[in-house]
XYZ file of C-alpha atoms in Angstrom:
659
model
C -54.825 50.387 3.647
C -56.990 48.127 5.735
C -56.526 44.882 7.590
C -59.170 42.194 7.185
C -59.675 38.717 8.606
C -62.222 35.993 9.179
C -62.019 33.076 11.590
C -64.272 30.114 10.822
C -64.749 27.622 13.649
C -66.590 24.341 13.876
C -67.228 23.766 10.161
C -65.826 20.835 8.213
C -64.103 22.241 5.131
C -64.221 20.363 1.828
C -61.513 21.377 -0.618
C -60.863 19.959 -4.075
C -57.438 18.563 -4.927
C -57.109 21.165 -7.697
C -57.079 23.907 -5.056
C -54.864 22.089 -2.554
C -53.523 18.649 -3.542
C -52.348 17.707 -0.032
C -55.397 18.902 1.894
C -56.921 16.468 4.384
C -60.211 17.553 5.899
C -59.885 18.104 9.635
C -62.574 17.309 12.174
C -63.881 20.667 13.451
C -63.274 21.364 17.121
C -64.788 24.366 18.853
C -62.398 24.554 21.796
C -58.728 23.823 21.127
C -55.353 25.316 21.979
C -54.144 27.284 18.960
C -50.932 28.962 17.853
C -52.367 32.447 18.309
C -55.537 34.115 19.513
C -58.118 36.420 17.996
C -56.498 39.275 19.918
C -53.170 38.498 18.219
C -54.833 38.911 14.825
C -56.529 42.135 15.912
C -53.197 43.574 17.052
C -51.471 43.162 13.676
C -54.521 44.294 11.715
C -54.766 47.452 13.819
C -51.254 48.429 12.729
C -52.494 48.371 9.121
C -55.737 50.186 9.875
C -55.194 52.700 12.691
C -58.417 54.685 12.163
C -60.884 52.086 13.436
C -61.211 48.440 14.447
C -64.399 46.403 14.486
C -65.574 42.833 14.872
C -68.782 40.974 14.018
C -69.787 37.357 14.517
C -72.100 35.135 12.548
C -73.436 32.261 14.628
C -74.491 29.274 12.548
C -76.820 26.590 13.797
C -77.696 23.282 12.282
C -81.408 22.954 12.876
C -83.661 19.916 12.660
C -87.145 21.176 11.910
C -90.053 19.039 13.104
C -92.371 21.049 10.839
C -90.472 19.965 7.737
C -90.322 16.257 8.391
C -87.014 16.363 10.225
C -85.079 18.088 7.428
C -81.938 19.991 8.326
C -81.461 23.685 7.735
C -78.825 26.247 8.620
C -79.778 29.468 10.341
C -77.519 32.452 10.966
C -77.410 35.209 13.569
C -75.266 38.347 13.383
C -73.994 39.744 16.654
C -71.553 42.379 17.809
C -68.404 41.102 19.416
C -69.516 41.799 22.962
C -73.228 41.121 22.667
C -74.837 38.031 24.095
C -77.867 38.094 21.835
C -77.883 37.950 18.064
C -80.315 39.255 15.526
C -81.717 36.396 13.465
C -80.993 36.692 9.766
C -83.096 33.666 8.977
C -85.297 31.644 11.320
C -87.368 28.528 10.977
C -90.039 27.197 13.300
C -90.204 23.996 15.285
C -86.537 23.946 16.336
C -85.768 20.824 18.321
C -81.969 20.654 18.360
C -79.152 23.053 17.442
C -75.356 23.182 17.422
C -73.576 26.541 17.217
C -70.677 27.242 14.864
C -69.283 30.694 14.120
C -67.623 33.029 11.657
C -65.819 35.988 13.192
C -65.076 38.992 10.944
C -62.426 41.574 11.845
C -61.785 44.826 10.018
C -59.223 47.554 10.720
C -59.453 50.651 8.561
C -57.000 53.182 7.181
C -59.525 55.467 5.541
C -58.355 57.400 2.510
C -61.615 58.057 0.641
C -65.120 59.189 1.513
C -66.490 62.087 3.526
C -67.882 59.985 6.389
C -65.872 57.826 8.791
C -66.158 54.086 8.182
C -65.933 51.282 10.723
C -65.571 47.775 9.363
C -67.048 45.188 9.203
C -70.027 46.691 7.375
C -73.393 44.986 7.925
C -76.455 45.755 5.806
C -80.153 45.285 6.565
C -80.098 41.784 5.064
C -77.353 40.598 7.385
C -74.633 40.618 4.717
C -71.169 41.398 6.100
C -68.170 42.901 4.295
C -64.551 43.546 5.196
C -62.677 45.136 2.305
C -59.128 46.238 1.651
C -58.861 47.986 -1.676
C -59.677 50.826 -4.025
C -62.100 51.064 -6.921
C -60.525 52.949 -9.821
C -63.017 51.790 -12.435
C -65.697 49.236 -13.262
C -68.069 50.565 -10.584
C -69.073 54.226 -10.516
C -67.445 56.179 -7.690
C -68.167 59.840 -6.972
C -65.385 61.977 -5.522
C -66.856 61.896 -2.010
C -67.687 58.172 -1.985
C -66.056 55.451 0.061
C -65.023 52.289 -1.774
C -66.255 49.880 0.902
C -69.697 51.480 1.170
C -70.193 51.541 -2.605
C -69.056 47.948 -2.993
C -71.358 46.828 -0.177
C -74.323 48.395 -1.969
C -73.492 46.583 -5.205
C -72.803 43.264 -3.487
C -76.181 43.485 -1.783
C -77.820 43.521 -5.227
C -76.021 40.384 -6.402
C -77.937 37.169 -6.923
C -77.521 34.318 -4.460
C -75.939 31.995 -7.008
C -72.507 31.427 -8.500
C -73.554 32.691 -11.940
C -76.520 34.674 -13.151
C -77.605 33.860 -16.708
C -81.317 34.288 -15.975
C -81.550 36.050 -12.614
C -83.463 39.313 -12.714
C -84.168 41.907 -10.084
C -87.721 41.798 -8.761
C -87.919 45.597 -8.809
C -86.151 46.743 -11.972
C -86.355 43.637 -14.125
C -82.649 43.995 -14.944
C -80.397 40.964 -14.811
C -78.624 40.633 -11.475
C -74.875 40.156 -11.398
C -73.269 37.309 -9.540
C -70.533 38.096 -7.028
C -67.763 36.857 -9.391
C -69.173 39.004 -12.207
C -69.202 42.107 -10.025
C -65.683 41.578 -8.711
C -64.362 40.877 -12.218
C -65.401 44.384 -13.253
C -63.430 46.209 -10.564
C -60.306 48.029 -11.691
C -57.828 48.538 -8.908
C -56.238 46.569 -6.076
C -58.455 44.685 -3.658
C -58.857 41.836 -1.213
C -62.190 41.084 0.440
C -64.218 38.746 2.609
C -67.996 38.880 2.174
C -70.764 36.945 3.900
C -73.842 36.570 1.696
C -76.511 35.824 4.261
C -79.315 34.616 1.991
C -77.196 31.880 0.415
C -74.973 31.081 3.436
C -71.936 31.626 1.218
C -68.670 33.165 2.362
C -67.016 34.891 -0.605
C -63.342 35.797 -0.485
C -60.482 36.613 -2.821
C -57.995 39.120 -4.166
C -57.565 40.961 -7.437
C -56.136 39.291 -10.515
C -52.614 40.630 -9.935
C -52.509 40.180 -6.150
C -51.853 43.823 -5.321
C -53.375 43.389 -1.854
C -52.303 40.681 0.558
C -54.598 37.891 1.715
C -53.251 34.847 3.548
C -55.107 31.595 4.125
C -54.792 28.806 6.669
C -56.552 25.653 5.575
C -57.740 23.555 8.545
C -55.274 21.048 9.963
C -55.314 18.599 12.844
C -53.196 21.042 14.860
C -55.474 24.012 14.118
C -58.834 23.055 12.550
C -59.930 26.666 12.055
C -60.286 28.093 8.557
C -58.532 31.460 8.610
C -58.114 34.371 6.236
C -56.022 37.387 7.200
C -54.184 40.260 5.556
C -51.109 39.429 7.600
C -49.629 36.808 9.906
C -49.783 37.573 13.647
C -46.531 38.050 15.506
C -47.268 34.845 17.395
C -46.596 32.967 14.146
C -42.893 33.493 14.878
C -41.802 31.605 17.977
C -38.601 31.003 19.891
C -37.042 27.699 18.885
C -35.444 25.321 21.341
C -32.061 26.361 19.911
C -32.798 30.004 20.676
C -33.376 31.133 17.105
C -36.525 32.419 15.486
C -38.722 29.863 13.784
C -41.636 30.905 11.631
C -44.567 28.599 11.186
C -43.954 29.092 7.496
C -46.239 26.221 6.537
C -49.170 27.535 8.592
C -50.055 30.380 6.233
C -50.179 30.408 2.442
C -50.567 33.260 -0.007
C -54.093 32.901 -1.326
C -53.761 32.650 -5.124
C -55.458 35.458 -7.016
C -59.121 34.915 -7.769
C -62.647 34.723 -6.353
C -63.552 31.873 -4.003
C -66.720 30.723 -2.278
C -67.313 28.682 0.859
C -70.894 27.405 0.716
C -72.048 26.293 4.153
C -74.716 23.667 4.551
C -75.950 20.768 6.641
C -73.936 17.571 6.460
C -76.671 14.998 7.018
C -75.777 14.569 10.660
C -77.084 17.166 13.033
C -73.732 17.650 14.743
C -71.877 18.837 11.669
C -71.903 21.711 9.217
C -69.866 21.439 6.064
C -68.379 24.096 3.833
C -67.314 23.401 0.268
C -64.671 25.704 -1.214
C -64.809 26.514 -4.930
C -62.722 28.819 -7.101
C -64.575 30.832 -9.737
C -63.396 32.042 -13.126
C -63.057 35.718 -13.927
C -65.918 36.725 -16.208
C -64.671 40.010 -17.688
C -63.052 39.294 -21.061
C -60.684 42.271 -20.930
C -59.414 41.121 -17.547
C -58.984 37.557 -18.781
C -56.950 38.869 -21.710
C -54.667 40.758 -19.321
C -54.121 37.692 -17.145
C -53.003 35.561 -20.086
C -50.406 38.288 -20.752
C -50.003 37.636 -24.450
C -48.728 40.176 -26.971
C -49.150 39.904 -30.723
C -45.812 41.449 -31.758
C -42.891 39.521 -30.302
C -40.295 38.784 -32.986
C -39.148 41.759 -35.070
C -38.054 41.756 -38.662
C -34.572 43.186 -39.268
C -36.066 46.377 -40.674
C -38.222 46.782 -37.519
C -35.164 46.716 -35.270
C -33.216 49.031 -37.538
C -36.001 51.614 -37.606
C -36.546 51.396 -33.849
C -32.866 51.918 -33.075
C -32.620 54.914 -35.386
C -35.559 56.629 -33.702
C -34.222 55.918 -30.206
C -30.747 57.123 -31.133
C -32.170 60.399 -32.460
C -34.179 60.971 -29.273
C -31.244 60.057 -27.030
C -28.825 62.348 -28.838
C -31.296 65.254 -28.701
C -33.132 64.757 -25.413
C -35.834 67.121 -24.331
C -34.474 69.628 -21.857
C -36.329 71.471 -19.092
C -35.446 74.898 -20.506
C -38.534 74.836 -22.762
C -41.964 74.074 -21.251
C -42.891 70.440 -21.800
C -46.304 71.358 -23.192
C -44.713 73.480 -25.928
C -42.362 70.702 -26.952
C -45.106 68.139 -27.221
C -47.416 70.502 -29.070
C -44.729 71.424 -31.597
C -43.584 67.864 -32.243
C -46.452 65.979 -33.803
C -44.754 62.617 -33.927
C -44.247 62.669 -30.174
C -47.984 62.913 -29.607
C -48.563 59.574 -31.296
C -45.282 57.928 -30.296
C -45.262 54.797 -28.186
C -43.331 56.395 -25.291
C -45.829 59.254 -25.214
C -48.729 56.779 -24.989
C -47.025 55.039 -22.074
C -46.311 58.360 -20.361
C -49.940 59.486 -20.628
C -51.207 56.116 -19.351
C -48.868 56.324 -16.363
C -49.886 59.909 -15.669
C -53.564 58.922 -15.656
C -52.744 55.973 -13.407
C -51.025 58.258 -10.901
C -53.867 60.763 -11.119
C -56.368 58.039 -10.208
C -54.239 57.053 -7.236
C -53.576 60.531 -5.882
C -56.615 62.691 -6.723
C -56.771 64.910 -3.654
C -60.514 65.439 -3.749
C -60.883 61.763 -2.854
C -58.235 61.565 -0.144
C -59.953 61.297 3.221
C -58.292 63.388 5.956
C -61.024 63.824 8.547
C -60.017 61.020 10.913
C -57.506 63.221 12.674
C -57.677 66.986 13.074
C -53.997 66.957 13.950
C -53.175 65.041 10.757
C -55.278 67.392 8.628
C -53.645 70.495 10.070
C -50.107 69.175 9.695
C -50.275 67.319 6.427
C -49.198 69.311 3.429
C -47.582 66.135 2.104
C -50.351 63.648 1.310
C -48.264 61.485 -1.050
C -44.733 60.098 -0.841
C -42.589 58.142 -3.286
C -40.418 55.149 -2.441
C -37.333 56.740 -3.933
C -33.974 55.410 -5.059
C -33.364 58.076 -7.680
C -33.477 55.306 -10.262
C -35.441 55.238 -13.500
C -38.782 54.006 -12.132
C -39.003 56.215 -9.042
C -37.871 59.270 -11.010
C -40.640 58.742 -13.560
C -43.199 58.354 -10.764
C -42.011 61.522 -9.027
C -41.961 63.583 -12.231
C -45.461 62.462 -13.209
C -46.752 62.982 -9.665
C -45.680 66.610 -10.036
C -48.083 66.906 -12.981
C -50.953 65.430 -10.960
C -50.861 67.577 -7.807
C -51.092 71.281 -7.142
C -47.665 72.830 -6.544
C -48.699 73.855 -3.016
C -48.313 70.245 -1.889
C -44.906 68.962 -0.892
C -43.655 65.521 -1.923
C -41.638 63.250 0.350
C -38.978 61.158 -1.393
C -38.241 58.242 0.953
C -34.745 56.788 0.663
C -33.205 54.000 2.775
C -29.491 53.376 3.249
C -27.485 50.889 5.296
C -24.227 52.609 4.338
C -24.960 56.270 4.959
C -24.094 58.573 2.087
C -22.087 55.829 0.337
C -24.937 53.499 -0.631
C -25.624 53.554 -4.392
C -29.288 54.415 -3.823
C -28.359 57.376 -1.607
C -26.002 58.730 -4.257
C -28.563 58.370 -7.051
C -31.346 59.779 -4.838
C -29.401 62.985 -4.235
C -28.657 63.288 -7.944
C -32.308 62.573 -8.708
C -33.431 65.308 -6.334
C -31.381 67.859 -8.277
C -32.840 66.674 -11.576
C -36.394 66.907 -10.229
C -35.714 70.413 -8.955
C -34.643 71.393 -12.467
C -37.783 70.165 -14.214
C -40.184 71.133 -11.397
C -38.643 74.093 -9.533
C -41.937 75.257 -8.023
C -42.437 72.009 -6.119
C -40.886 71.500 -2.707
C -39.235 68.100 -2.867
C -38.174 66.679 0.495
C -35.580 63.917 0.317
C -36.050 61.925 3.514
C -32.816 60.073 4.233
C -33.491 57.033 6.394
C -30.253 55.579 7.763
C -30.214 52.157 9.391
C -27.817 49.716 11.037
C -28.888 46.105 10.594
C -27.167 45.016 13.811
C -29.377 47.401 15.808
C -32.681 46.269 14.286
C -33.336 43.218 16.469
C -36.981 43.880 17.337
C -37.701 45.318 13.897
C -36.244 42.212 12.243
C -38.499 39.939 14.285
C -41.507 42.044 13.303
C -40.607 41.975 9.614
C -40.085 38.205 9.771
C -43.742 37.877 10.710
C -44.761 40.366 8.001
C -43.018 38.541 5.149
C -44.442 35.190 6.308
C -45.005 32.832 4.445
C -41.995 34.102 2.463
C -38.903 32.948 4.322
C -35.624 33.686 2.510
C -32.912 36.165 3.380
C -33.731 38.061 0.203
C -37.361 38.403 1.311
C -36.262 39.570 4.751
C -33.789 42.111 3.367
C -36.348 43.568 0.975
C -38.982 43.531 3.711
C -36.811 45.435 6.191
C -35.894 48.064 3.600
C -39.542 48.552 2.600
C -40.717 48.662 6.221
C -38.166 51.349 7.103
C -39.013 53.369 4.004
C -42.744 53.270 4.712
C -42.100 54.241 8.326
C -40.586 57.437 6.931
C -38.503 58.262 10.009
C -35.246 59.923 9.011
C -33.600 63.259 8.316
C -34.135 65.820 5.597
C -31.329 65.992 3.073
C -29.085 68.989 3.673
C -28.506 70.494 0.240
C -25.437 72.350 1.499
C -23.655 68.999 1.451
C -23.168 68.838 5.226
C -23.523 65.204 6.346
C -22.823 65.951 10.004
C -25.542 63.940 11.757
C -25.567 66.364 14.676
C -26.896 69.171 12.490
C -29.329 67.241 10.319
C -33.032 68.026 10.678
C -35.010 65.038 11.909
C -38.197 64.397 9.985
C -40.965 61.808 9.892
C -43.181 61.572 6.835
C -46.912 61.590 7.567
C -47.955 60.874 3.977
C -50.397 57.983 3.988
C -50.119 57.152 0.288
C -46.840 55.727 -0.977
C -46.154 55.342 -4.701
C -44.066 52.260 -5.484
C -42.496 51.217 -8.788
C -43.398 47.523 -8.609
C -44.197 45.962 -11.968
C -41.878 48.106 -14.081
C -39.073 45.544 -14.273
C -41.400 42.616 -14.924
C -43.178 44.353 -17.795
C -40.205 46.121 -19.363
C -37.394 43.536 -19.074
C -35.490 45.161 -16.236
C -34.011 42.076 -14.563
C -30.654 40.530 -15.394
C -32.311 37.165 -15.991
C -34.276 38.749 -18.828
C -31.026 39.430 -20.646
C -29.927 35.838 -19.992
C -33.186 34.426 -21.347
C -32.930 36.632 -24.404
C -29.368 35.518 -25.023
C -30.341 31.841 -24.736
C -33.841 31.878 -26.208
C -34.061 35.061 -28.260
C -37.329 37.050 -28.332
C -39.620 34.111 -27.524
C -37.503 33.192 -24.510
C -37.641 36.777 -23.283
C -41.409 36.943 -23.771
C -41.940 33.708 -21.828
C -39.754 34.872 -18.931
C -41.561 38.214 -18.679
C -44.920 36.430 -18.777
C -43.789 34.112 -15.983
C -42.698 37.105 -13.907
C -46.057 38.820 -14.286
C -48.033 35.675 -13.512
C -46.134 35.011 -10.283
C -45.661 38.602 -9.092
C -48.529 38.117 -6.607
C -46.604 35.376 -4.825
C -43.014 36.549 -5.149
C -43.441 40.277 -4.555
C -46.740 42.001 -4.029
C -48.165 40.220 -0.995
C -44.892 40.596 0.896
C -44.464 44.243 -0.116
C -48.061 45.107 0.783
C -47.685 43.621 4.263
C -44.385 45.362 5.035
C -45.529 48.791 3.864
C -49.032 48.619 5.358
C -47.724 47.730 8.823
C -46.870 51.421 9.219
C -50.422 52.565 8.516
C -49.432 53.526 4.967
C -50.877 52.385 1.662
C -48.748 51.224 -1.252
C -50.059 52.121 -4.681
C -48.563 50.646 -7.826
C -49.044 52.879 -10.904
C -47.149 50.499 -13.212
C -49.696 47.772 -12.365
C -52.742 49.783 -13.391
C -54.895 47.731 -15.761
C -54.715 50.359 -18.511
C -50.930 50.637 -18.219
C -50.557 46.857 -18.474
C -52.802 46.835 -21.545
C -50.857 49.571 -23.335
C -47.507 47.919 -22.619
C -48.840 44.627 -24.006
C -50.045 46.373 -27.159
C -46.531 47.643 -27.881
C -44.145 45.389 -29.860
C -41.669 43.664 -27.567
C -38.650 45.163 -29.356
C -39.985 48.626 -28.540
C -40.278 47.660 -24.861
C -36.688 46.412 -24.630
C -33.756 45.827 -26.955
C -31.381 43.563 -25.071
C -28.749 43.552 -27.794
C -28.019 47.048 -26.523
C -25.916 47.700 -23.386
C -27.261 47.873 -19.837
C -28.761 51.304 -19.233
C -29.887 51.572 -22.848
C -31.679 48.452 -24.052
C -33.249 47.222 -20.824
C -36.550 48.995 -20.123
C -36.006 50.980 -23.326
C -39.589 52.251 -23.422
C -39.315 53.710 -19.903
C -35.979 55.325 -20.729
C -37.723 57.072 -23.610
C -40.478 58.183 -21.220
C -37.793 59.621 -18.943
C -36.367 61.591 -21.875
C -39.835 62.973 -22.613
C -40.016 64.180 -19.019
C -36.626 65.868 -19.220
C -34.930 63.253 -17.019
C -31.894 62.645 -19.210
C -29.626 61.551 -16.348
C -32.138 59.125 -14.843
C -32.828 57.728 -18.317
C -29.403 56.087 -18.430
C -29.249 54.625 -14.919
C -28.874 50.838 -14.580
C -31.314 48.680 -12.635
C -30.520 48.180 -8.933
C -32.738 46.154 -6.631
C -33.493 47.804 -3.285
C -31.552 45.200 -1.290
C -28.385 46.015 -3.261
C -28.896 49.729 -3.774
C -29.498 50.285 -0.054
C -26.611 47.914 0.862
C -28.756 45.851 3.234
C -27.839 42.674 1.324
C -24.141 43.297 1.989
C -24.748 43.896 5.694
C -26.995 40.830 5.917
C -24.356 38.678 4.216
C -21.714 39.798 6.699
C -24.022 39.246 9.661
C -25.401 35.843 8.681
C -22.653 34.311 6.524
C -19.493 36.092 7.646
C -18.725 37.751 4.326
C -20.124 38.557 0.902
C -17.976 35.832 -0.637
C -19.306 33.173 1.715
C -22.840 34.378 1.105
C -22.400 34.206 -2.657
C -21.039 30.676 -2.399
C -24.114 29.701 -0.360
C -26.522 31.500 -2.753
C -27.593 33.508 0.273
C -30.570 35.206 -1.322
C -32.473 31.942 -1.706
C -31.469 30.424 1.649
C -34.406 29.879 3.994
C -33.843 31.808 7.216
C -35.505 29.391 9.566
C -33.929 26.298 8.120
C -30.554 27.959 8.634
C -31.266 28.523 12.320
C -32.705 25.155 13.208
């Protein structure tokens, strides 16, 4: 996981109403008191990227050239943060007057791939600058020893200097050059980036089509006329109010909607000003565009379809696969399983996890101490529920048995929290199907009343999200990613004095996000089905997938990454999404059936294939309820669960409640 940012000063931003209907262009001011400093941004980015931190500036000058009849031009210089002289990327003669504006790029790196250490921002010989937070799992060739940022920089440097490239050809090869949007549309995997294309004076920025990596934006205002992009909000965005409570500047930052954007910088017609016009560009890859629309062809079943589906599921459920016979033998001897829909989903998920955990691509050279200690490169955010059990079981198939796996479990009610109970049961089931693996259940116990400083930190991490539900989820995720707890004592002794303290050093954390949205795991899905039948269910699931970037993923990315860990989402792999969309909706879920059977039916069948018969029947529990943090938060902030329920506590804005 990396932290990236850019700070644009002194440029008048032009933004269309379609991108921001209430935007009013602010007059650029070079020197002005602001809510937080560059050092504040560096501090929070460094928590995300502990391996290195770098900074580069691009100085922009509006130049009136006497040689060109007084026409204006824009020239750019790249300089290191502490240097006083810049290297000219483009110069013109006859300069008579110039006004300096600047773009400051910041990159903090958690390096997980590549054999050579990387320090961002990267600058190439043409003066192009890249800060990148993401992985390339397809679309661009990556060798096992390559680094994503370096490879992407090479490809970006070959892009044409225009928004689209119908006729642009390389001078050397004669092949058509890609535009930046075309290149980014091809990438499979999570990403957010900021890229300065020197030849065109265009700042490119954006995030992947599902928003799996955070990128926040501050559009210029009268109070702060800077244009800002950052992976995360600085701590200074949360201030003490006059009433003594915490107030977040929740309207300062916005989640940047998924997509590719450009800021083209040019002369304004007056020598004092530079202007930058922001445009949003369409995705160009047809397969990606099909995924974004999230349409499936088979939605409403015929009666015979439902009858046949239920008979097959009943037969599998009554005769589940057991771990006593090797899984490979069962699959080989049962032909229909090899072509069954659950088997297709299982294989797609296994490949997704393999892409995200292949150990020959995991970089471990930044710390000799880390390399010597780490026999646990990957951890799982673990409740013992259906999704995390599937991830853990498939992870076992993707890594050599010599590696240990940390199962990270958070509880605000000790051994009594539902997620703690199911996690311990899940550990036993995993040990049955994978006895040669050492599974380490890391039990992370917390008391909400003692998390004062941590709560303030998480409030800045979830920003611009601002409800108690967001805060509760954020705290639970932050604690899980931190990995500081005790190893589960399998003798059943819960005496805290004798428990072995343990802190997970795994840098990759598998998370089950996207499973509920795609497989009808939420209670509201059942309500929509009851009120609107199959079409109502389909529309609700589509809505969930198309807003997951704003409601879930940005927040979750920021809370997990703050610990120098990287969240990876196997259920949100492009190939997994495609396969789930290709499956008839009634095979994904059958909400006429009871909870624990019909919801996420396809994943319950996958669990049976993996020998996880107990996990296959577990009901859905959100982390805030399974860990019991919601109950503790309700008591702390509303006095009781009943009062919280009456106030619809989950949707209450924290800061409005305190002001």
